[in-house]
Rosetta silent file (secondary structure, phi, psi, omega in degrees, C-alpha in Angstrom):
SEQUENCE: MGLNEACNDNILTVQEDTPGSTDLTARCGQSTFPPANQIVVRDGLVTVRFKSIRNTGNSRFRLIVSGAVPNACPAKISTGCPDGPCCFGKNCCVINAGNEPKEIMSPNFPKPSSPGLNCQYTMVTAYGSQIALNFLNMDIRTDSNQACLSDFITLEDPEATPASMIGPKKTFCGQKLPNYPAPSVLVSAGNTLVLSYQTDSSKSIKGSGFRATVSAVNPTCNKMQFEYQYGEEVCNSTCGEPYKPYTTTTTTTTTTVTPSTTSHLRNETCEEKDVLYEGNKLGIKSNVETWEECANL
SCORE:     score description
SCORE:     0.000 S_00000001
   1 L     0.000  143.509  174.181  -17.383   27.001    7.937 S_00000001
   2 E  -135.513  104.011  171.587  -18.847   29.647    6.131 S_00000001
   3 L  -121.960   90.216  178.427  -19.065   29.786    2.108 S_00000001
   4 L  -108.268   -1.078 -174.241  -21.690   32.279    1.646 S_00000001
   5 L   -73.345 -165.355  178.764  -20.464   33.996   -1.652 S_00000001
   6 L   -69.287  157.293 -163.088  -21.929   33.481   -5.041 S_00000001
   7 L   -63.018  -32.460  174.938  -22.100   29.847   -5.776 S_00000001
   8 L   -94.849    4.804 -177.795  -19.016   29.646   -8.291 S_00000001
   9 L   -78.336  -44.185  172.775  -16.772   32.032   -6.320 S_00000001
  10 E  -150.776  122.397 -174.072  -15.570   29.579   -3.607 S_00000001
  11 E  -122.910  129.645  175.295  -15.993   25.927   -3.554 S_00000001
  12 E  -117.210  133.929 -179.573  -14.634   23.590   -1.044 S_00000001
  13 E  -138.033  126.268  158.162  -14.385   19.860   -2.018 S_00000001
  14 E   -98.649  133.331 -167.638  -12.972   16.924   -0.200 S_00000001
  15 E  -127.820  137.737  167.862  -12.378   13.911   -2.571 S_00000001
  16 E  -105.501  131.341 -163.149  -11.472   10.292   -1.883 S_00000001
  17 L   -87.171   46.953 -169.918   -9.325    8.885   -4.674 S_00000001
  18 L  -134.423  130.834 -167.845  -11.208    5.620   -4.748 S_00000001
  19 L   -73.592  149.148  178.132  -13.762    4.912   -7.474 S_00000001
  20 L    94.887  -17.420 -167.620  -17.445    4.841   -6.081 S_00000001
  21 L   -89.584  164.082 -168.832  -16.804    7.081   -3.225 S_00000001
  22 L  -100.112  120.356 -173.007  -18.752   10.366   -2.415 S_00000001
  23 L   -83.058  134.095  169.065  -17.284   13.787   -2.578 S_00000001
  24 E   -86.553  121.874 -179.857  -17.904   16.272    0.270 S_00000001
  25 E  -114.878  163.487  173.970  -18.788   19.786   -1.146 S_00000001
  26 E  -153.400  125.425 -172.240  -19.527   23.172    0.179 S_00000001
  27 E  -164.671  148.668  141.768  -20.400   26.436   -1.862 S_00000001
  28 L    70.945   23.934 -179.671  -23.008   29.258   -1.758 S_00000001
  29 L   102.317  -23.262 -172.734  -24.648   28.590    2.004 S_00000001
  30 E  -109.058  141.377 -171.645  -24.958   24.619    1.007 S_00000001
  31 E  -155.294  135.080  171.143  -22.877   21.723    2.173 S_00000001
  32 L   -73.966  -16.324 -172.371  -22.741   17.852    2.092 S_00000001
  33 L   -67.807  137.339  179.027  -20.429   17.878    5.127 S_00000001
  34 L   -69.957  175.697  175.011  -21.749   16.566    8.439 S_00000001
  35 L   -63.026  151.929 -162.671  -22.002   18.512   11.569 S_00000001
  36 L   -60.438  -35.101  174.930  -18.846   19.693   13.061 S_00000001
  37 L   -62.918   -8.871 -149.142  -19.138   17.125   15.966 S_00000001
  38 L  -120.377  124.643  171.512  -19.276   14.076   13.518 S_00000001
  39 L   -84.796  130.657  178.550  -16.085   12.435   12.418 S_00000001
  40 L  -119.375  135.378 -178.839  -15.753   11.285    8.694 S_00000001
  41 L  -122.503  141.615 -177.657  -13.224    8.404    7.970 S_00000001
  42 L  -130.919  139.446  177.941  -11.968    7.675    4.482 S_00000001
  43 L   -95.066  -15.194  179.372   -9.940    4.718    3.397 S_00000001
  44 L  -107.001 -173.239 -172.595   -8.122    5.977    0.392 S_00000001
  45 L   -69.669  131.836  177.685   -5.910    8.850   -0.577 S_00000001
  46 E  -113.215  145.507 -175.219   -8.053   12.109    0.269 S_00000001
  47 E  -126.160  132.336  175.393   -7.631   15.499   -1.623 S_00000001
  48 E  -109.833  135.876  179.877   -8.910   18.892   -0.238 S_00000001
  49 E  -137.803  125.393  167.113   -9.615   21.435   -2.810 S_00000001
  50 E  -107.576   99.636 -174.503  -10.408   25.129   -2.567 S_00000001
  51 E   -94.685  119.528  179.420  -11.480   27.102   -5.314 S_00000001
  52 E  -122.375  120.336 -168.467  -11.652   30.973   -4.696 S_00000001
  53 L  -117.861  -45.500  167.889  -12.218   33.387   -7.462 S_00000001
  54 L  -132.377  136.708  176.680  -13.673   36.234   -5.228 S_00000001
  55 L  -150.535  118.505 -176.471  -13.910   36.204   -1.649 S_00000001
  56 L   -75.103   -8.936 -172.437  -14.977   39.450    0.550 S_00000001
  57 L   121.543  -15.058 -162.990  -13.779   37.869    3.708 S_00000001
  58 L  -101.130    4.113  179.623  -16.923   35.957    4.479 S_00000001
  59 L   -94.824   91.951  162.938  -15.678   32.559    2.774 S_00000001
  60 E  -144.939  153.798 -176.471  -14.038   30.434    5.180 S_00000001
  61 L  -146.874  167.487 -178.371  -13.483   26.783    6.670 S_00000001
  62 L  -149.010  126.314 -173.175  -11.135   25.107    9.076 S_00000001
  63 L  -126.841  142.742 -176.347  -10.648   21.265    8.696 S_00000001
  64 L  -111.761  125.084 -169.442   -9.039   18.995   11.096 S_00000001
  65 L  -123.317  114.339 -171.183   -7.158   16.249    9.509 S_00000001
  66 L  -149.666  168.111 -165.601   -5.332   13.156   11.092 S_00000001
  67 L   -96.536  151.169  168.342   -4.518    9.565   10.108 S_00000001
  68 L   -81.363  142.782  174.601   -6.585    6.694   11.461 S_00000001
  69 L   -78.420  134.805 -169.134   -5.557    3.722   13.224 S_00000001
  70 L   -77.431  172.386 -178.630   -6.379    0.685   10.727 S_00000001
  71 L   -94.166  -27.430 -173.668   -8.746   -2.140   11.826 S_00000001
  72 L  -144.534  151.863  177.359   -6.224   -4.834   10.498 S_00000001
  73 L  -119.788  165.823 -178.896   -2.419   -5.106    9.648 S_00000001
  74 L   -72.770  148.965  162.981   -0.672   -7.067    7.264 S_00000001
  75 L   -45.898  164.885  175.641    0.770  -10.576    8.613 S_00000001
  76 L   -91.539  -21.771  170.590    4.464  -10.676    9.540 S_00000001
  77 L  -123.441  137.911 -174.089    5.138  -13.398    7.026 S_00000001
  78 L   -75.075  145.768 -178.147    3.881  -13.996    3.277 S_00000001
  79 E  -140.869  161.378  167.854    2.101  -17.197    2.699 S_00000001
  80 L   102.270 -176.041 -165.856    0.384  -18.917   -0.129 S_00000001
  81 L    48.615   74.368  159.404    1.054  -20.061   -4.007 S_00000001
  82 L   -55.922  -44.679  169.287    2.270  -23.488   -3.023 S_00000001
  83 L   -83.499    3.840  168.072    2.339  -24.602   -6.571 S_00000001
  84 L    90.605  168.665 -164.383    4.292  -21.770   -8.109 S_00000001
  85 L   -93.700   -0.307  171.343    2.859  -19.141  -10.342 S_00000001
  86 L  -104.636   37.127  166.899    2.448  -21.384  -13.662 S_00000001
  87 L   -76.532 -166.280 -173.697   -0.322  -23.399  -12.353 S_00000001
  88 L  -123.870  157.871 -172.073   -3.703  -23.770  -13.726 S_00000001
  89 L   102.610  143.439  163.263   -6.972  -22.005  -12.771 S_00000001
  90 L   -31.729  108.347 -177.819   -8.079  -18.734  -11.650 S_00000001
  91 L    52.130   26.387  177.777   -6.051  -17.165   -8.998 S_00000001
  92 L   -48.403  -33.610  178.214   -4.261  -20.459   -8.564 S_00000001
  93 L  -116.714   91.535  178.831   -1.312  -18.452   -7.159 S_00000001
  94 E  -122.503  136.593 -173.749   -2.082  -15.799   -4.581 S_00000001
  95 E   -98.405  140.325  165.926    0.485  -14.588   -2.085 S_00000001
  96 E   -94.414  102.346 -177.348   -0.847  -13.059    1.179 S_00000001
  97 L   -70.096  120.631  163.657    2.086  -10.402    1.397 S_00000001
  98 L   -87.949 -175.423  175.436    3.441   -9.853    4.980 S_00000001
  99 L   -56.818  -49.182 -174.781    5.727   -7.407    6.652 S_00000001
 100 L   -73.581  142.145  173.778    8.898   -9.383    5.629 S_00000001
 101 L   -76.054  123.422  176.470    9.899   -9.406    1.926 S_00000001
 102 E   -90.234  134.826  164.769    9.208  -12.619    0.099 S_00000001
 103 E   -65.860  121.479  169.873   11.411  -13.612   -2.884 S_00000001
 104 E  -121.139  159.785  166.992    9.362  -14.258   -6.211 S_00000001
 105 E  -166.210  164.049 -178.856   10.992  -15.178   -9.538 S_00000001
 106 L   -67.207  166.198  176.013   10.289  -16.610  -13.018 S_00000001
 107 L   -60.256  147.263 -167.554   10.693  -20.296  -13.488 S_00000001
 108 L    60.979  -10.562 -170.430   14.043  -21.589  -13.802 S_00000001
 109 L   -59.774  142.534    6.889   15.852  -18.360  -12.907 S_00000001
 110 L   -78.299   -8.130 -173.374   18.840  -17.722  -13.252 S_00000001
 111 L   -63.630  154.917  178.073   18.719  -20.356  -16.006 S_00000001
 112 L   -54.019  164.890 -173.602   16.854  -19.257  -19.582 S_00000001
 113 L   -94.253  160.889  178.689   13.279  -19.272  -19.273 S_00000001
 114 L   -80.990  166.482  165.810   11.194  -21.995  -20.973 S_00000001
 115 L   -82.828  145.409 -179.822    9.026  -21.279  -24.154 S_00000001
 116 L    86.215   13.748 -172.846    5.335  -21.203  -23.721 S_00000001
 117 L   -82.093  147.664 -176.006    5.228  -19.837  -20.273 S_00000001
 118 E  -147.541   88.531 -173.925    1.912  -18.097  -18.985 S_00000001
 119 E  -111.829  157.095  174.229    2.684  -17.566  -15.225 S_00000001
 120 E  -156.417  136.663 -170.546    1.051  -15.333  -12.756 S_00000001
 121 E  -120.275  130.533  159.735    1.321  -14.137   -9.159 S_00000001
 122 E  -105.831  125.485 -173.646   -1.557  -12.260   -7.362 S_00000001
 123 E  -112.288  125.884  179.025   -0.379  -10.408   -4.414 S_00000001
 124 E  -130.221  145.181  179.961   -2.747   -9.439   -1.821 S_00000001
 125 L  -136.875 -179.231 -179.359   -2.644   -7.651    1.822 S_00000001
 126 L   -52.666  139.445  157.051   -4.722   -6.357    4.641 S_00000001
 127 L   -35.941  127.856  166.537   -7.430   -3.917    3.442 S_00000001
 128 L    90.960    0.136  173.347   -5.806   -0.263    3.926 S_00000001
 129 L   -94.088  169.419  161.923   -2.259   -1.655    3.187 S_00000001
 130 E  -106.471  166.720  157.052   -0.290   -1.550   -0.215 S_00000001
 131 E  -111.550  135.340 -164.997    1.893   -4.018   -2.066 S_00000001
 132 E  -115.606  123.290  168.881    5.465   -2.842   -2.568 S_00000001
 133 E  -113.059  114.274 -173.762    7.211   -4.947   -5.532 S_00000001
 134 E  -118.993  114.466  174.740   10.992   -4.456   -5.588 S_00000001
 135 E   -68.375  112.103  161.611   12.719   -5.953   -8.859 S_00000001
 136 E   -92.824  -38.329  171.616   16.227   -7.191   -8.220 S_00000001
 137 E  -127.592  148.071  172.765   16.987   -8.868  -11.488 S_00000001
 138 E  -150.304  127.399 -179.166   15.491   -8.633  -14.842 S_00000001
 139 E  -142.669   87.608 -158.147   16.601  -10.371  -18.016 S_00000001
 140 E  -140.224  119.032 -172.409   13.757  -10.423  -20.903 S_00000001
 141 L   -61.325  159.385  171.985   14.781  -10.128  -24.570 S_00000001
 142 E  -143.267 -171.271  163.189   13.868   -7.178  -26.693 S_00000001
 143 L  -108.753  179.708 -169.274   14.524   -5.843  -29.974 S_00000001
 144 L   -42.972  -29.855  178.173   17.154   -3.584  -31.190 S_00000001
 145 L   -91.664   -2.468  173.597   15.363   -0.620  -29.969 S_00000001
 146 L    97.334    0.076 -169.112   14.819   -1.899  -26.576 S_00000001
 147 L   -85.639  142.434 -173.966   10.995   -2.489  -27.272 S_00000001
 148 E   -71.094  149.151  175.607    9.499   -5.638  -25.872 S_00000001
 149 L  -110.252 -118.242 -174.439    8.693   -8.614  -28.214 S_00000001
 150 L  -113.187   20.165  165.755    6.579  -11.442  -27.162 S_00000001
 151 L  -108.545  123.434 -166.263    8.557  -12.114  -23.820 S_00000001
 152 E  -173.570  154.261  159.745    7.369   -9.536  -20.936 S_00000001
 153 E   -88.196  125.931  171.146    6.379   -8.749  -17.728 S_00000001
 154 E  -126.236  137.016  171.195    2.946   -7.181  -16.983 S_00000001
 155 E  -113.901  139.682 -179.212    1.730   -5.485  -13.969 S_00000001
 156 E  -117.128   98.202  171.380   -1.773   -4.999  -13.294 S_00000001
 157 L   -70.917  118.472  173.954   -3.302   -2.384  -10.522 S_00000001
 158 L   -79.274  -20.451  177.993   -6.933   -3.441   -9.976 S_00000001
 159 L   -83.565  103.899 -175.238   -7.540   -0.044   -8.149 S_00000001
 160 L   -82.881  102.738 -174.525   -8.020    2.667  -10.868 S_00000001
 161 L  -159.023  123.966 -174.706   -6.600    5.726   -9.267 S_00000001
 162 L   -44.140  -33.654 -172.137   -4.376    8.695  -10.343 S_00000001
 163 L   -72.267   -9.211 -178.161   -2.271    7.937   -7.158 S_00000001
 164 L   -95.391  127.493  171.505   -0.828    4.561   -8.452 S_00000001
 165 L   -60.547  -24.607  179.242    2.420    5.016  -10.370 S_00000001
 166 L   -58.202  -54.947 -155.517    1.414    1.402  -12.065 S_00000001
 167 L    56.337 -179.734 -173.005   -1.713    2.379  -13.598 S_00000001
 168 L   -45.358  -51.443 -167.652   -4.206   -0.174  -15.010 S_00000001
 169 L  -161.513  127.619  175.871   -1.488   -2.070  -16.679 S_00000001
 170 E  -134.727  138.372 -173.880    2.187   -1.578  -17.376 S_00000001
 171 E  -107.267  130.626  167.700    4.797   -3.879  -19.353 S_00000001
 172 E  -112.403  145.212 -168.916    8.480   -4.612  -18.600 S_00000001
 173 L  -167.393  172.686  166.658   11.138   -6.110  -20.476 S_00000001
 174 E    96.715 -165.141 -173.974   14.838   -5.732  -21.233 S_00000001
 175 L  -120.514    9.082  159.024   17.997   -6.133  -18.845 S_00000001
 176 L  -100.874  140.474 -165.545   17.635   -2.965  -16.830 S_00000001
 177 L   -72.963  152.555  162.063   15.618   -2.687  -13.933 S_00000001
 178 L   -42.098  121.889 -176.144   12.658   -0.328  -13.673 S_00000001
 179 L    57.805   28.048  177.528   13.959    3.122  -12.515 S_00000001
 180 L   -66.349  136.761    5.053   17.542    1.887  -12.518 S_00000001
 181 L   -95.096   16.915  173.624   19.745    3.126  -11.047 S_00000001
 182 L   -81.629 -172.859  179.077   17.453    4.318   -8.589 S_00000001
 183 L   -69.780  143.298 -173.627   15.533    1.818   -6.454 S_00000001
 184 L   -94.455   57.193 -173.899   13.198   -0.229   -8.483 S_00000001
 185 E   -93.453  122.183 -179.617   10.343   -0.263   -5.791 S_00000001
 186 E  -117.534  119.031  174.478    6.805   -0.266   -7.431 S_00000001
 187 E  -107.805  147.472  167.152    3.693    0.248   -4.897 S_00000001
 188 L   -73.461  164.279 -177.916    0.139   -0.478   -5.603 S_00000001
 189 L   -89.754  -49.114  169.605   -2.633    1.948   -5.163 S_00000001
 190 L   -79.816 -141.864  170.494   -4.689   -0.850   -3.279 S_00000001
 191 L  -120.178   25.001  167.533   -4.208   -4.065   -1.576 S_00000001
 192 E  -150.023  159.668 -175.193   -3.679   -6.018   -4.640 S_00000001
 193 E  -155.463  124.797 -170.264   -1.334   -6.190   -7.400 S_00000001
 194 E  -116.047  129.489 -165.617   -1.089   -8.872  -10.162 S_00000001
 195 E  -129.331  114.228  170.364    2.409   -9.598  -11.939 S_00000001
 196 E  -101.960  143.332 -178.834    2.094  -11.811  -15.207 S_00000001
 197 E  -138.235  120.517  178.959    5.219  -13.390  -16.965 S_00000001
 198 E  -136.440  162.944 -177.500    4.911  -14.986  -20.417 S_00000001
 199 L  -152.197  145.322  175.851    7.280  -16.064  -23.217 S_00000001
 200 L   -57.710  160.828 -178.979    6.550  -17.087  -26.642 S_00000001
 201 L   -79.454  -10.499 -160.563    6.398  -20.592  -28.181 S_00000001
 202 L   -67.546  160.815  178.229    9.179  -19.892  -30.491 S_00000001
 203 L   -91.578   18.653  177.134   12.743  -22.125  -29.872 S_00000001
 204 L   -75.220  159.258  179.981   14.820  -18.819  -29.701 S_00000001
 205 L   -53.445  143.649  169.734   17.051  -18.273  -26.652 S_00000001
 206 L  -118.832  166.169 -176.855   14.945  -16.764  -23.804 S_00000001
 207 L   -77.449  175.679  175.424   16.307  -14.297  -21.106 S_00000001
 208 L   -85.831   -0.399  172.609   16.442  -15.777  -17.392 S_00000001
 209 E    96.342 -124.418 -172.691   13.186  -13.771  -16.454 S_00000001
 210 E  -148.256  166.616  167.841   13.098  -11.760  -13.400 S_00000001
 211 E  -147.963  143.188  174.611   13.701  -12.044   -9.629 S_00000001
 212 E  -159.381  171.112  166.470   12.048   -9.584   -6.985 S_00000001
 213 E  -114.914  161.545  178.325   10.488   -9.332   -3.539 S_00000001
 214 E  -142.513  147.427  179.777    7.031   -8.392   -2.492 S_00000001
 215 E  -151.793  176.525 -174.266    5.918   -7.151    0.850 S_00000001
 216 E  -114.055  152.274 -158.543    3.216   -5.288    2.330 S_00000001
 217 E  -121.033  106.526  159.931    3.458   -1.220    2.933 S_00000001
 218 L  -146.589   86.019 -176.925    1.513    0.188    5.934 S_00000001
 219 L   -39.395  -26.130 -179.000    3.430    3.117    7.835 S_00000001
 220 L   -86.228  -17.195 -167.708    1.144    2.741   10.984 S_00000001
 221 L  -114.089  -33.032 -171.527    1.724   -0.920   11.262 S_00000001
 222 L  -154.317  158.511  177.492    5.205   -1.903   10.143 S_00000001
 223 L   -62.925  158.031  171.838    8.860   -0.533    8.751 S_00000001
 224 E  -112.836  128.011 -175.724    9.580   -0.743    5.047 S_00000001
 225 E  -126.451  132.366  179.142   12.667   -2.759    3.883 S_00000001
 226 E  -153.309  158.994 -175.311   14.013   -2.992    0.378 S_00000001
 227 E  -127.284  142.411  178.132   17.224   -3.730   -1.346 S_00000001
 228 E  -161.066  176.938 -155.252   18.497   -2.611   -4.608 S_00000001
 229 E  -114.819  105.813  179.619   21.758   -2.514   -6.565 S_00000001
 230 E  -113.245  112.868 -164.576   23.751    0.775   -7.238 S_00000001
 231 L    59.984 -130.208 -169.259   26.711    0.059   -9.658 S_00000001
 232 L   -89.701    2.715 -158.560   28.663   -2.711   -8.120 S_00000001
 233 E  -114.203  134.602  165.325   27.373   -2.055   -4.505 S_00000001
 234 E   -99.537  123.879 -170.875   24.181   -3.708   -2.907 S_00000001
 235 E  -112.181  161.936  176.750   22.345   -1.318   -0.625 S_00000001
 236 E  -133.617  105.014  176.417   19.691   -2.252    2.020 S_00000001
 237 E  -115.072  146.161 -174.793   17.365    0.354    3.611 S_00000001
 238 E  -127.899  128.480  170.260   14.733    0.281    6.148 S_00000001
 239 E  -122.666  150.891  175.114   12.226    3.142    6.677 S_00000001
 240 L    74.656  166.623  174.310    9.833    4.267    9.284 S_00000001
 241 L  -142.152  118.930 -175.277    8.538    3.274   12.493 S_00000001
 242 L   -50.294  127.958  170.363    5.332    1.711   13.620 S_00000001
 243 L   -27.448  137.028  170.297    2.940    3.678   15.765 S_00000001
 244 L  -133.030  145.517  169.765    2.893    2.791   19.482 S_00000001
 245 L   -86.776  174.398  173.501    0.076    4.070   22.212 S_00000001
 246 E  -110.385  132.174  173.188    0.432    5.100   25.381 S_00000001
 247 E  -103.678  148.020 -172.718   -1.501    3.177   28.217 S_00000001
 248 E  -105.587  109.422  178.482   -2.946    4.629   31.207 S_00000001
 249 E  -114.091  126.774 -163.261   -2.551    2.802   34.403 S_00000001
 250 E   -98.986  140.767  158.150   -4.682    4.505   37.589 S_00000001
 251 L  -125.241 -173.953 -179.507   -3.950    3.572   41.405 S_00000001
 252 L   -65.463  -27.067 -175.801   -5.456    5.038   44.347 S_00000001
 253 L  -120.372  -24.003 -176.568   -3.146    7.816   44.392 S_00000001
 254 L  -135.463  152.996  157.582   -1.264    8.579   41.086 S_00000001
 255 E  -113.526  127.148 -171.363   -2.008    8.054   37.407 S_00000001
 256 E  -114.288  140.395  174.554    1.164    6.981   35.475 S_00000001
 257 E  -116.870  117.917  161.254    1.424    7.244   31.482 S_00000001
 258 E  -139.172  160.778  174.193    4.078    5.290   29.862 S_00000001
 259 E   -33.311  132.643 -175.876    4.887    3.955   26.372 S_00000001
 260 L  -104.054  129.973  171.573    3.133    0.647   25.506 S_00000001
 261 L   -80.200   -5.099 -169.278    5.020   -2.331   24.006 S_00000001
 262 L   -86.571  169.243  172.628    1.671   -3.714   22.848 S_00000001
 263 L   -71.457  160.546  170.679    0.088   -3.151   19.521 S_00000001
 264 L  -101.954   11.735 -176.148   -2.565   -0.457   19.050 S_00000001
 265 L   -84.107  146.884 -173.801   -4.389   -2.415   16.785 S_00000001
 266 L  -139.422  169.510 -176.148   -8.028   -3.862   17.181 S_00000001
 267 L  -166.262  175.984 -173.333  -10.165   -6.133   15.085 S_00000001
 268 L   -76.297    1.004  177.206  -13.521   -7.989   15.916 S_00000001
 269 L  -100.358    0.067 -163.802  -11.729  -10.844   17.793 S_00000001
 270 L   -96.892  134.217  171.908  -10.223   -8.387   20.225 S_00000001
 271 L   -74.272  138.265  167.056  -11.670   -7.914   23.778 S_00000001
 272 L   -80.715  142.849 -175.827  -11.827   -4.031   24.238 S_00000001
 273 L  -152.444  125.316 -177.496  -10.024   -2.440   27.019 S_00000001
 274 L   -45.008  134.136 -177.553   -9.545    1.357   27.413 S_00000001
 275 L  -151.773  137.560 -163.162   -6.190    2.577   25.976 S_00000001
 276 E  -102.681  123.810  174.312   -5.351    6.304   25.623 S_00000001
 277 E  -137.994   92.006  175.968   -3.815    7.108   22.116 S_00000001
 278 L    57.147   40.588  172.663   -3.217   10.764   21.134 S_00000001
 279 L   109.575  -30.529  179.775   -6.922   11.393   22.564 S_00000001
 280 E   -98.711  155.957  160.217   -8.637    8.362   21.215 S_00000001
 281 E   -70.340  106.276  168.943  -10.183    5.242   22.682 S_00000001
 282 L  -118.855  175.352  177.686   -8.984    1.987   21.237 S_00000001
 283 L  -120.452  143.462  166.691   -9.133   -1.431   21.823 S_00000001
 284 L  -130.550 -171.601 -179.719   -6.757   -4.197   22.526 S_00000001
 285 L   -99.872  126.445  169.345   -6.764   -7.940   23.994 S_00000001
 286 L   -80.475  -11.731  160.079   -5.989   -8.490   27.451 S_00000001
 287 L   -73.668  117.734 -166.012   -5.155  -12.132   26.805 S_00000001
 288 H   -71.573  -38.575 -179.088   -1.658  -12.014   25.552 S_00000001
 289 H   -69.945  -41.217 -166.864   -1.734  -15.298   23.386 S_00000001
 290 H   -81.926  -44.473  171.579   -5.007  -14.108   21.681 S_00000001
 291 H   -60.284  -35.870  167.312   -3.926  -10.562   21.396 S_00000001
 292 H   -62.639  -26.582  176.527   -0.780  -11.498   19.636 S_00000001
 293 H   -70.990  -41.994  174.381   -2.710  -13.184   16.924 S_00000001
 294 H   -69.445  -28.156  176.662   -4.657   -9.936   16.635 S_00000001
 295 H   -85.338  -11.743 -178.996   -1.794   -7.871   16.326 S_00000001
 296 L    69.387   42.560 -174.869    0.097  -10.058   13.590 S_00000001
 297 L   -76.070    0.000    0.000    3.259  -10.114   15.598 S_00000001
């Protein structure tokens, strides 16, 4: 890396899109980047910016960027919220989202909702993964201009970042799904998403509310599955293929490299064992039963 021009002519910045993170910068011979042999790991969305106003050829850089294997993956099946979303107390309904979509809905769906509801789902998953919320049905009354009245859904994304399509808070109502007729899948920026559903206390007839599925998203760990309705047809889609490492088996005469059917994941409970994965040493568990718990199969 060499950025030795005037201080405002050529500036390199690597920024993580997470509150409280520290940017790496280089300009006019000064740099906060570590030595070239030191790897920098970031957990969120990373943006590389290079501002060049005047360059005589002396300002140049080279970065090698690759995805990192997560320390933990989502569970296979979603769990939590045994008493439903209309319980009492802070975070009384917490869903630990897994790979397989879990159906959630407003109380009494598909019958009309009751008045005076104040219900909340808090959806969480493994750090480094995200929450995918897929709306399948929505019936919440509006005014004549399709604006929300006092019955509505609110989505809150606790991780404030421009990467989130939801933003800090977004409100939904009506009889059309968000983004209809395209898939109505909304994904959080971080590993938490909060859905609230409320109705007013009036005796007016309410809509049936909503029905949706929630699942965890991490392209390294699992496939993404979602369903949506296009006209009269219900479509199902599956995307992605989790990474698999290559294990190295050494004998007295030959070394055989074969695709592994085991997970590449590691965490504190897993015994380390050398595994070759695109040049990196990773850890897995030699005991199969314990390893399966580590890998969340």
